[in-house]
């Protein structure tokens, strides 16, 4: 199929509609399929679709969630399972079953959620011709524009295009940060302008949660939803405002509670990579719960020692 046919196919997606269910920002239509396809185009821009396989990955879930938050009300939660499964009705999207699950997949008519989906499939493939088009920058952007113009209010066209640029820039920045400790190179991180601060923030976070595999360095908590969303935060050891240093060795992966505790100075890490707690934790009236058990325990180190926290920064 030529590009024109796929542009038409992207603008004829089978989507639910209704003013009572969907906001004006999505032209009162379900945004799930367009947002999934925007996320897939982002993966292609990163060079991650060279083999024509779209995995059910944390990165895909994060991209989808970021688009969702831009245009949907805060009380509405997106579910990646729905568009991932039902996009098969648009013919160019082909689900890849788990080994031995071919018959089970063929029998499914409605999907309950990501748990059921992950039990049945490993990912999806595009038409071979479409895959070629999404791997070429010029045609990929034409496909992106077709989705944005068809399924979103004009007030959101620019912000959605900007989000795509932020997603690519953040990925590239995170990869450079993760490469830095291995190569001895330095990643430039001058004070960002407003349009680049989101790239830096998102890129730093991705680098840190990747280095620690989404696990809190202090308490060890790791929670990733079936949609691919995570509770992991990225924190600077020496604050950005002081250091202007996004090196992963100046970062820690922390859950929300431990992030707050660390920022308040109630917990730290010794040069031997053990947790140290402030005496304020045990003040009368405090109920520290599991935090009180962390004192002197070894931290949960990153997946590779090259990303271990810099001792000078900890001091």
Coordinates of N, CA and C in Angstrom, one line a residue, residues 33-197:
X33 N -6.5 4.6 20.4 CA -5.8 4.2 19.2 C -4.8 5.2 18.7
X34 N -5.3 6.5 18.5 CA -4.4 7.5 18.0 C -3.2 7.7 18.9
X35 N -3.4 7.6 20.2 CA -2.3 7.8 21.2 C -1.3 6.6 21.1
X36 N -1.8 5.4 21.0 CA -0.9 4.3 20.8 C -0.1 4.4 19.6
X37 N -0.7 4.8 18.5 CA 0.1 5.0 17.2 C 1.1 6.1 17.3
X38 N 0.7 7.2 18.0 CA 1.7 8.3 18.3 C 2.9 7.7 19.1
X39 N 2.6 6.9 20.0 CA 3.7 6.3 20.8 C 4.6 5.3 20.0
X40 N 3.9 4.6 19.1 CA 4.7 3.7 18.2 C 5.6 4.5 17.3
X41 N 5.1 5.6 16.8 CA 5.9 6.5 16.0 C 7.1 7.0 16.7
X42 N 6.9 7.3 18.0 CA 8.0 7.7 18.9 C 9.1 6.7 19.0
X43 N 8.6 5.4 19.2 CA 9.6 4.3 19.3 C 10.4 4.2 17.9
X44 N 9.7 4.4 16.8 CA 10.4 4.3 15.5 C 11.4 5.5 15.4
X45 N 11.0 6.6 15.9 CA 12.0 7.8 15.8 C 13.2 7.5 16.6
X46 N 13.1 6.7 17.7 CA 14.3 6.3 18.5 C 15.2 5.3 17.8
X47 N 14.6 4.7 16.7 CA 15.3 3.6 16.1 C 15.0 2.2 16.7
X48 N 13.9 2.1 17.5 CA 13.7 0.9 18.2 C 12.7 -0.1 17.5
X49 N 12.3 0.2 16.3 CA 11.4 -0.6 15.5 C 12.1 -1.2 14.3
X50 N 13.4 -1.3 14.3 CA 14.1 -1.8 13.1 C 13.7 -3.2 12.7
X51 N 13.2 -4.0 13.6 CA 12.8 -5.4 13.3 C 11.3 -5.6 13.2
X52 N 10.5 -4.5 13.0 CA 9.1 -4.5 12.9 C 8.4 -5.4 14.0
X53 N 8.7 -5.0 15.2 CA 8.1 -5.6 16.4 C 7.8 -4.6 17.4
X54 N 6.6 -4.5 17.8 CA 6.2 -3.5 18.9 C 6.0 -4.2 20.2
X55 N 6.9 -4.2 21.1 CA 6.7 -4.9 22.4 C 5.8 -4.2 23.4
X56 N 5.2 -5.0 24.3 CA 4.5 -4.4 25.4 C 5.5 -4.0 26.5
X57 N 6.1 -2.9 26.3 CA 7.2 -2.5 27.1 C 6.8 -1.3 28.0
X58 N 7.7 -1.1 29.1 CA 7.5 0.0 30.0 C 7.6 1.3 29.2
X59 N 8.6 1.4 28.3 CA 8.7 2.6 27.5 C 7.5 2.9 26.7
X60 N 6.9 1.9 26.1 CA 5.6 2.2 25.3 C 4.5 2.7 26.3
X61 N 4.4 2.1 27.4 CA 3.4 2.5 28.4 C 3.6 3.9 28.9
X62 N 4.9 4.3 29.1 CA 5.2 5.6 29.5 C 4.9 6.7 28.5
X63 N 5.2 6.4 27.2 CA 4.9 7.3 26.1 C 3.4 7.5 26.0
X64 N 2.6 6.4 26.1 CA 1.2 6.4 26.0 C 0.6 7.3 27.1
X65 N 1.1 7.1 28.3 CA 0.6 7.8 29.5 C 0.9 9.3 29.4
X66 N 2.1 9.6 28.8 CA 2.4 11.1 28.7 C 1.5 11.8 27.7
X67 N 1.1 11.1 26.6 CA 0.2 11.7 25.7 C -1.2 11.8 26.3
X68 N -1.6 10.8 27.1 CA -2.9 10.7 27.7 C -3.0 11.9 28.7
X69 N -2.0 12.2 29.5 CA -2.1 13.3 30.4 C -2.2 14.7 29.8
X70 N -1.7 14.8 28.6 CA -1.8 16.1 27.9 C -3.2 16.5 27.5
X71 N -4.1 15.6 27.2 CA -5.3 15.9 26.6 C -6.6 15.4 27.4
X72 N -6.3 14.5 28.3 CA -7.5 13.9 29.0 C -7.6 14.4 30.4
X73 N -8.9 14.5 30.9 CA -9.1 14.9 32.3 C -8.3 14.1 33.3
X74 N -7.9 14.7 34.4 CA -7.1 14.0 35.4 C -7.8 12.8 36.1
X75 N -9.2 12.8 36.0 CA -9.9 11.7 36.7 C -10.1 10.5 35.7
X76 N -9.6 10.6 34.5 CA -9.7 9.5 33.5 C -8.4 8.8 33.4
X77 N -8.4 7.5 33.5 CA -7.1 6.7 33.4 C -7.1 6.0 32.0
X78 N -6.0 6.1 31.4 CA -5.9 5.4 30.1 C -5.5 3.9 30.3
X79 N -5.9 3.1 29.5 CA -5.5 1.6 29.6 C -4.9 1.2 28.2
X80 N -3.6 1.0 28.2 CA -2.9 0.6 26.9 C -3.5 -0.7 26.3
X81 N -4.0 -1.5 27.2 CA -4.5 -2.9 26.7 C -5.6 -2.7 25.6
X82 N -6.5 -1.7 25.8 CA -7.6 -1.6 24.8 C -7.1 -1.3 23.4
X83 N -6.4 -0.2 23.2 CA -5.9 0.0 21.8 C -5.0 -1.0 21.3
X84 N -4.1 -1.6 22.1 CA -3.2 -2.6 21.7 C -3.9 -3.8 21.1
X85 N -5.0 -4.2 21.8 CA -5.8 -5.4 21.3 C -6.7 -5.0 20.1
X86 N -7.5 -3.9 20.3 CA -8.5 -3.7 19.3 C -8.0 -3.0 18.1
X87 N -6.8 -2.5 18.0 CA -6.3 -2.0 16.8 C -6.2 -3.0 15.7
X88 N -6.2 -4.3 16.1 CA -6.2 -5.4 15.1 C -7.3 -5.2 14.1
X89 N -8.4 -4.6 14.5 CA -9.6 -4.4 13.6 C -9.3 -3.5 12.5
X90 N -8.2 -2.7 12.5 CA -7.9 -1.8 11.5 C -6.9 -2.4 10.5
X91 N -6.7 -3.7 10.5 CA -6.0 -4.5 9.5 C -4.5 -4.3 9.3
X92 N -3.9 -3.2 9.6 CA -2.5 -3.0 9.4 C -1.7 -3.4 10.7
X93 N -2.5 -3.8 11.8 CA -1.9 -4.1 13.1 C -2.1 -5.6 13.4
X94 N -1.0 -6.3 13.6 CA -1.1 -7.8 13.7 C -0.5 -8.2 15.1
X95 N -1.4 -8.8 15.9 CA -0.9 -9.3 17.2 C 0.0 -10.5 17.1
X96 N 1.0 -10.6 17.9 CA 1.9 -11.7 17.9 C 1.7 -12.5 19.2
X97 N 1.1 -13.8 19.0 CA 0.8 -14.5 20.2 C 2.0 -15.1 21.0
X98 N 1.8 -15.4 22.2 CA 2.7 -16.1 23.0 C 2.8 -17.5 22.4
X99 N 3.9 -18.2 22.5 CA 4.1 -19.5 22.0 C 3.0 -20.5 22.6
X100 N 2.3 -21.1 21.7 CA 1.2 -22.0 22.2 C -0.1 -21.3 22.5
X101 N -0.2 -20.0 22.3 CA -1.4 -19.3 22.7 C -2.2 -18.8 21.5
X102 N -1.9 -19.4 20.3 CA -2.5 -19.0 19.1 C -4.1 -19.1 19.2
X103 N -4.5 -20.3 19.6 CA -5.9 -20.5 19.7 C -6.6 -19.7 20.8
X104 N -5.9 -19.5 21.9 CA -6.5 -18.6 22.9 C -6.7 -17.2 22.4
X105 N -5.7 -16.7 21.7 CA -5.8 -15.3 21.2 C -6.9 -15.2 20.2
X106 N -7.1 -16.2 19.3 CA -8.1 -16.2 18.3 C -9.5 -16.2 19.0
X107 N -9.6 -16.8 20.2 CA -10.9 -16.9 20.8 C -11.3 -15.7 21.6
X108 N -10.4 -14.8 21.9 CA -10.7 -13.6 22.7 C -11.5 -12.6 21.8
X109 N -12.6 -12.2 22.3 CA -13.4 -11.2 21.7 C -13.3 -9.8 22.4
X110 N -13.2 -9.8 23.7 CA -13.0 -8.6 24.5 C -11.9 -8.8 25.4
X111 N -11.1 -7.7 25.6 CA -9.9 -7.8 26.5 C -10.3 -7.2 27.8
X112 N -9.9 -7.8 28.9 CA -10.2 -7.3 30.3 C -9.1 -6.3 30.8
X113 N -7.9 -6.5 30.3 CA -6.8 -5.6 30.8 C -5.5 -6.1 30.4
X114 N -4.4 -5.5 30.9 CA -3.1 -5.8 30.5 C -2.6 -7.2 31.0
X115 N -3.1 -7.6 32.1 CA -2.8 -8.9 32.6 C -3.2 -10.0 31.6
X116 N -4.4 -10.0 31.1 CA -4.9 -11.0 30.2 C -4.1 -10.8 28.9
X117 N -3.8 -9.6 28.4 CA -3.1 -9.4 27.2 C -1.7 -9.9 27.2
X118 N -1.0 -9.7 28.3 CA 0.4 -10.2 28.5 C 0.5 -11.7 28.5
X119 N -0.6 -12.3 29.0 CA -0.6 -13.8 29.1 C -0.8 -14.4 27.7
X120 N -1.3 -13.6 26.8 CA -1.7 -14.1 25.5 C -0.7 -13.7 24.3
X121 N -0.2 -12.5 24.4 CA 0.6 -12.0 23.3 C 2.0 -11.5 23.8
X122 N 2.9 -11.4 22.9 CA 4.2 -10.8 23.2 C 4.4 -9.4 22.6
X123 N 3.5 -9.1 21.6 CA 3.6 -7.7 21.0 C 2.8 -7.7 19.7
X124 N 3.2 -6.8 18.8 CA 2.5 -6.7 17.6 C 3.4 -6.4 16.4
X125 N 3.0 -6.6 15.2 CA 3.7 -6.2 14.0 C 2.8 -5.3 13.2
X126 N 3.5 -4.5 12.4 CA 2.8 -3.7 11.4 C 2.8 -4.3 10.0
X127 N 2.0 -3.9 9.1 CA 2.2 -4.3 7.7 C 3.6 -4.0 7.3
X128 N 4.2 -4.8 6.5 CA 5.6 -4.6 6.1 C 5.8 -3.2 5.5
X129 N 4.8 -2.8 4.6 CA 4.9 -1.5 3.9 C 4.8 -0.4 4.9
X130 N 3.9 -0.5 5.9 CA 3.8 0.5 6.9 C 5.0 0.6 7.8
X131 N 5.6 -0.5 8.1 CA 6.8 -0.5 8.9 C 7.9 0.3 8.2
X132 N 8.0 0.1 6.9 CA 9.0 0.9 6.1 C 8.7 2.4 6.2
X133 N 7.5 2.7 6.1 CA 7.1 4.2 6.2 C 7.4 4.8 7.5
X134 N 7.1 4.1 8.6 CA 7.4 4.7 9.9 C 8.9 4.8 10.3
X135 N 9.7 4.0 9.6 CA 11.1 4.1 9.8 C 11.8 5.2 9.0
X136 N 11.1 5.9 8.2 CA 11.6 7.0 7.4 C 11.1 8.3 8.0
X137 N 11.9 9.2 8.4 CA 11.5 10.4 9.1 C 10.4 11.2 8.4
X138 N 10.6 11.4 7.1 CA 9.6 12.3 6.4 C 8.2 11.7 6.4
X139 N 8.1 10.4 6.1 CA 6.8 9.8 6.0 C 6.2 9.5 7.4
X140 N 7.1 9.3 8.4 CA 6.7 9.1 9.8 C 6.0 10.4 10.2
X141 N 6.5 11.5 9.9 CA 5.9 12.8 10.4 C 4.6 13.1 9.7
X142 N 4.5 12.6 8.4 CA 3.2 12.8 7.7 C 2.2 11.9 8.4
X143 N 2.5 10.7 8.8 CA 1.6 9.9 9.5 C 1.2 10.5 10.9
X144 N 2.2 11.0 11.5 CA 1.9 11.7 12.8 C 0.9 12.8 12.7
X145 N 1.2 13.7 11.7 CA 0.3 14.8 11.5 C -1.1 14.4 11.1
X146 N -1.2 13.3 10.4 CA -2.5 12.8 10.0 C -3.3 12.4 11.3
X147 N -2.7 11.8 12.3 CA -3.3 11.4 13.5 C -3.7 12.6 14.3
X148 N -2.8 13.6 14.5 CA -3.0 14.7 15.3 C -4.2 15.6 14.7
X149 N -4.1 15.8 13.4 CA -5.1 16.7 12.8 C -6.5 16.0 12.8
X150 N -6.6 14.7 12.7 CA -7.9 14.0 12.7 C -8.6 13.9 14.0
X151 N -7.8 13.6 15.1 CA -8.4 13.1 16.3 C -8.3 14.0 17.5
X152 N -7.7 15.2 17.3 CA -7.5 16.1 18.4 C -7.9 17.6 18.0
X153 N -8.4 18.3 19.0 CA -8.8 19.7 18.7 C -7.6 20.5 18.3
X154 N -7.8 21.5 17.4 CA -6.7 22.3 16.9 C -5.8 22.9 18.0
X155 N -6.5 23.2 19.2 CA -5.7 23.8 20.3 C -4.6 22.9 20.8
X156 N -4.7 21.6 20.5 CA -3.8 20.6 21.0 C -2.8 20.2 20.0
X157 N -2.9 20.6 18.8 CA -2.0 20.2 17.7 C -0.5 20.5 18.0
X158 N -0.3 21.7 18.4 CA 1.1 22.1 18.6 C 1.7 21.4 19.9
X159 N 0.9 21.3 20.9 CA 1.4 20.6 22.1 C 1.7 19.2 21.9
X160 N 0.9 18.5 21.1 CA 1.2 17.1 20.8 C 2.4 16.9 20.0
X161 N 2.6 17.8 19.0 CA 3.8 17.8 18.2 C 5.1 18.1 19.0
X162 N 4.9 19.0 20.0 CA 6.0 19.3 20.9 C 6.4 18.2 21.8
X163 N 5.3 17.4 22.2 CA 5.6 16.3 23.1 C 6.4 15.2 22.4
X164 N 6.1 15.0 21.1 CA 6.9 14.1 20.3 C 8.3 14.5 20.2
X165 N 8.6 15.8 20.1 CA 10.0 16.2 20.0 C 10.6 16.1 21.4
X166 N 9.9 16.3 22.5 CA 10.4 16.1 23.8 C 10.7 14.7 24.1
X167 N 9.9 13.8 23.7 CA 10.1 12.4 23.9 C 11.4 11.9 23.2
X168 N 11.6 12.4 22.0 CA 12.8 12.0 21.3 C 14.0 12.6 21.9
X169 N 14.0 13.9 22.2 CA 15.1 14.5 22.9 C 15.5 13.9 24.2
X170 N 14.4 13.6 25.0 CA 14.7 13.0 26.3 C 15.3 11.6 26.2
X171 N 14.9 10.8 25.2 CA 15.5 9.5 25.0 C 16.9 9.7 24.6
X172 N 17.2 10.6 23.7 CA 18.6 10.8 23.3 C 19.5 11.3 24.4
X173 N 18.9 12.2 25.3 CA 19.7 12.7 26.4 C 19.9 11.6 27.4
X174 N 18.9 10.7 27.7 CA 19.1 9.7 28.7 C 20.1 8.7 28.2
X175 N 20.1 8.4 26.9 CA 21.1 7.4 26.4 C 22.5 8.0 26.5
X176 N 22.7 9.3 26.3 CA 24.0 10.0 26.5 C 24.4 9.9 27.9
X177 N 23.5 10.1 28.8 CA 23.8 10.1 30.3 C 24.2 8.7 30.7
X178 N 23.5 7.7 30.2 CA 23.9 6.3 30.6 C 25.2 5.9 30.0
X179 N 25.6 6.5 28.9 CA 26.9 6.2 28.2 C 28.0 6.9 28.9
X180 N 27.7 8.0 29.6 CA 28.8 8.8 30.2 C 29.7 8.1 31.1
X181 N 29.2 7.4 32.1 CA 30.1 6.7 33.1 C 31.0 5.6 32.4
X182 N 30.5 5.1 31.3 CA 31.3 4.1 30.6 C 32.4 4.7 29.8
X183 N 32.2 5.8 29.3 CA 33.1 6.4 28.3 C 34.1 7.5 28.9
X184 N 33.7 8.0 30.1 CA 34.4 9.0 30.7 C 34.2 10.4 30.0
X185 N 33.1 10.4 29.2 CA 32.8 11.7 28.5 C 31.9 12.5 29.4
X186 N 31.7 13.7 29.1 CA 30.8 14.6 29.8 C 29.7 15.1 28.9
X187 N 28.5 15.0 29.5 CA 27.3 15.4 28.7 C 27.0 16.9 29.1
X188 N 26.9 17.7 28.1 CA 26.6 19.1 28.3 C 25.3 19.3 28.9
X189 N 25.2 20.0 30.0 CA 23.9 20.3 30.7 C 23.9 21.7 31.2
X190 N 24.0 22.6 30.3 CA 23.9 24.0 30.7 C 22.5 24.3 31.1
X191 N 22.3 25.5 31.8 CA 21.0 25.9 32.2 C 20.0 25.8 31.0
X192 N 19.0 25.0 31.1 CA 18.1 24.8 29.9 C 17.1 26.0 29.7
X193 N 16.8 26.2 28.5 CA 15.7 27.2 28.3 C 14.4 26.4 28.6
X194 N 13.3 27.2 28.6 CA 12.0 26.6 29.0 C 11.6 25.4 28.1
X195 N 12.0 25.5 26.8 CA 11.5 24.5 25.9 C 12.4 23.2 26.0
X196 N 13.6 23.4 26.7 CA 14.5 22.2 26.8 C 14.5 21.6 28.2
X197 N 13.9 22.3 29.2 CA 13.9 21.8 30.5 C 13.2 20.5 30.7

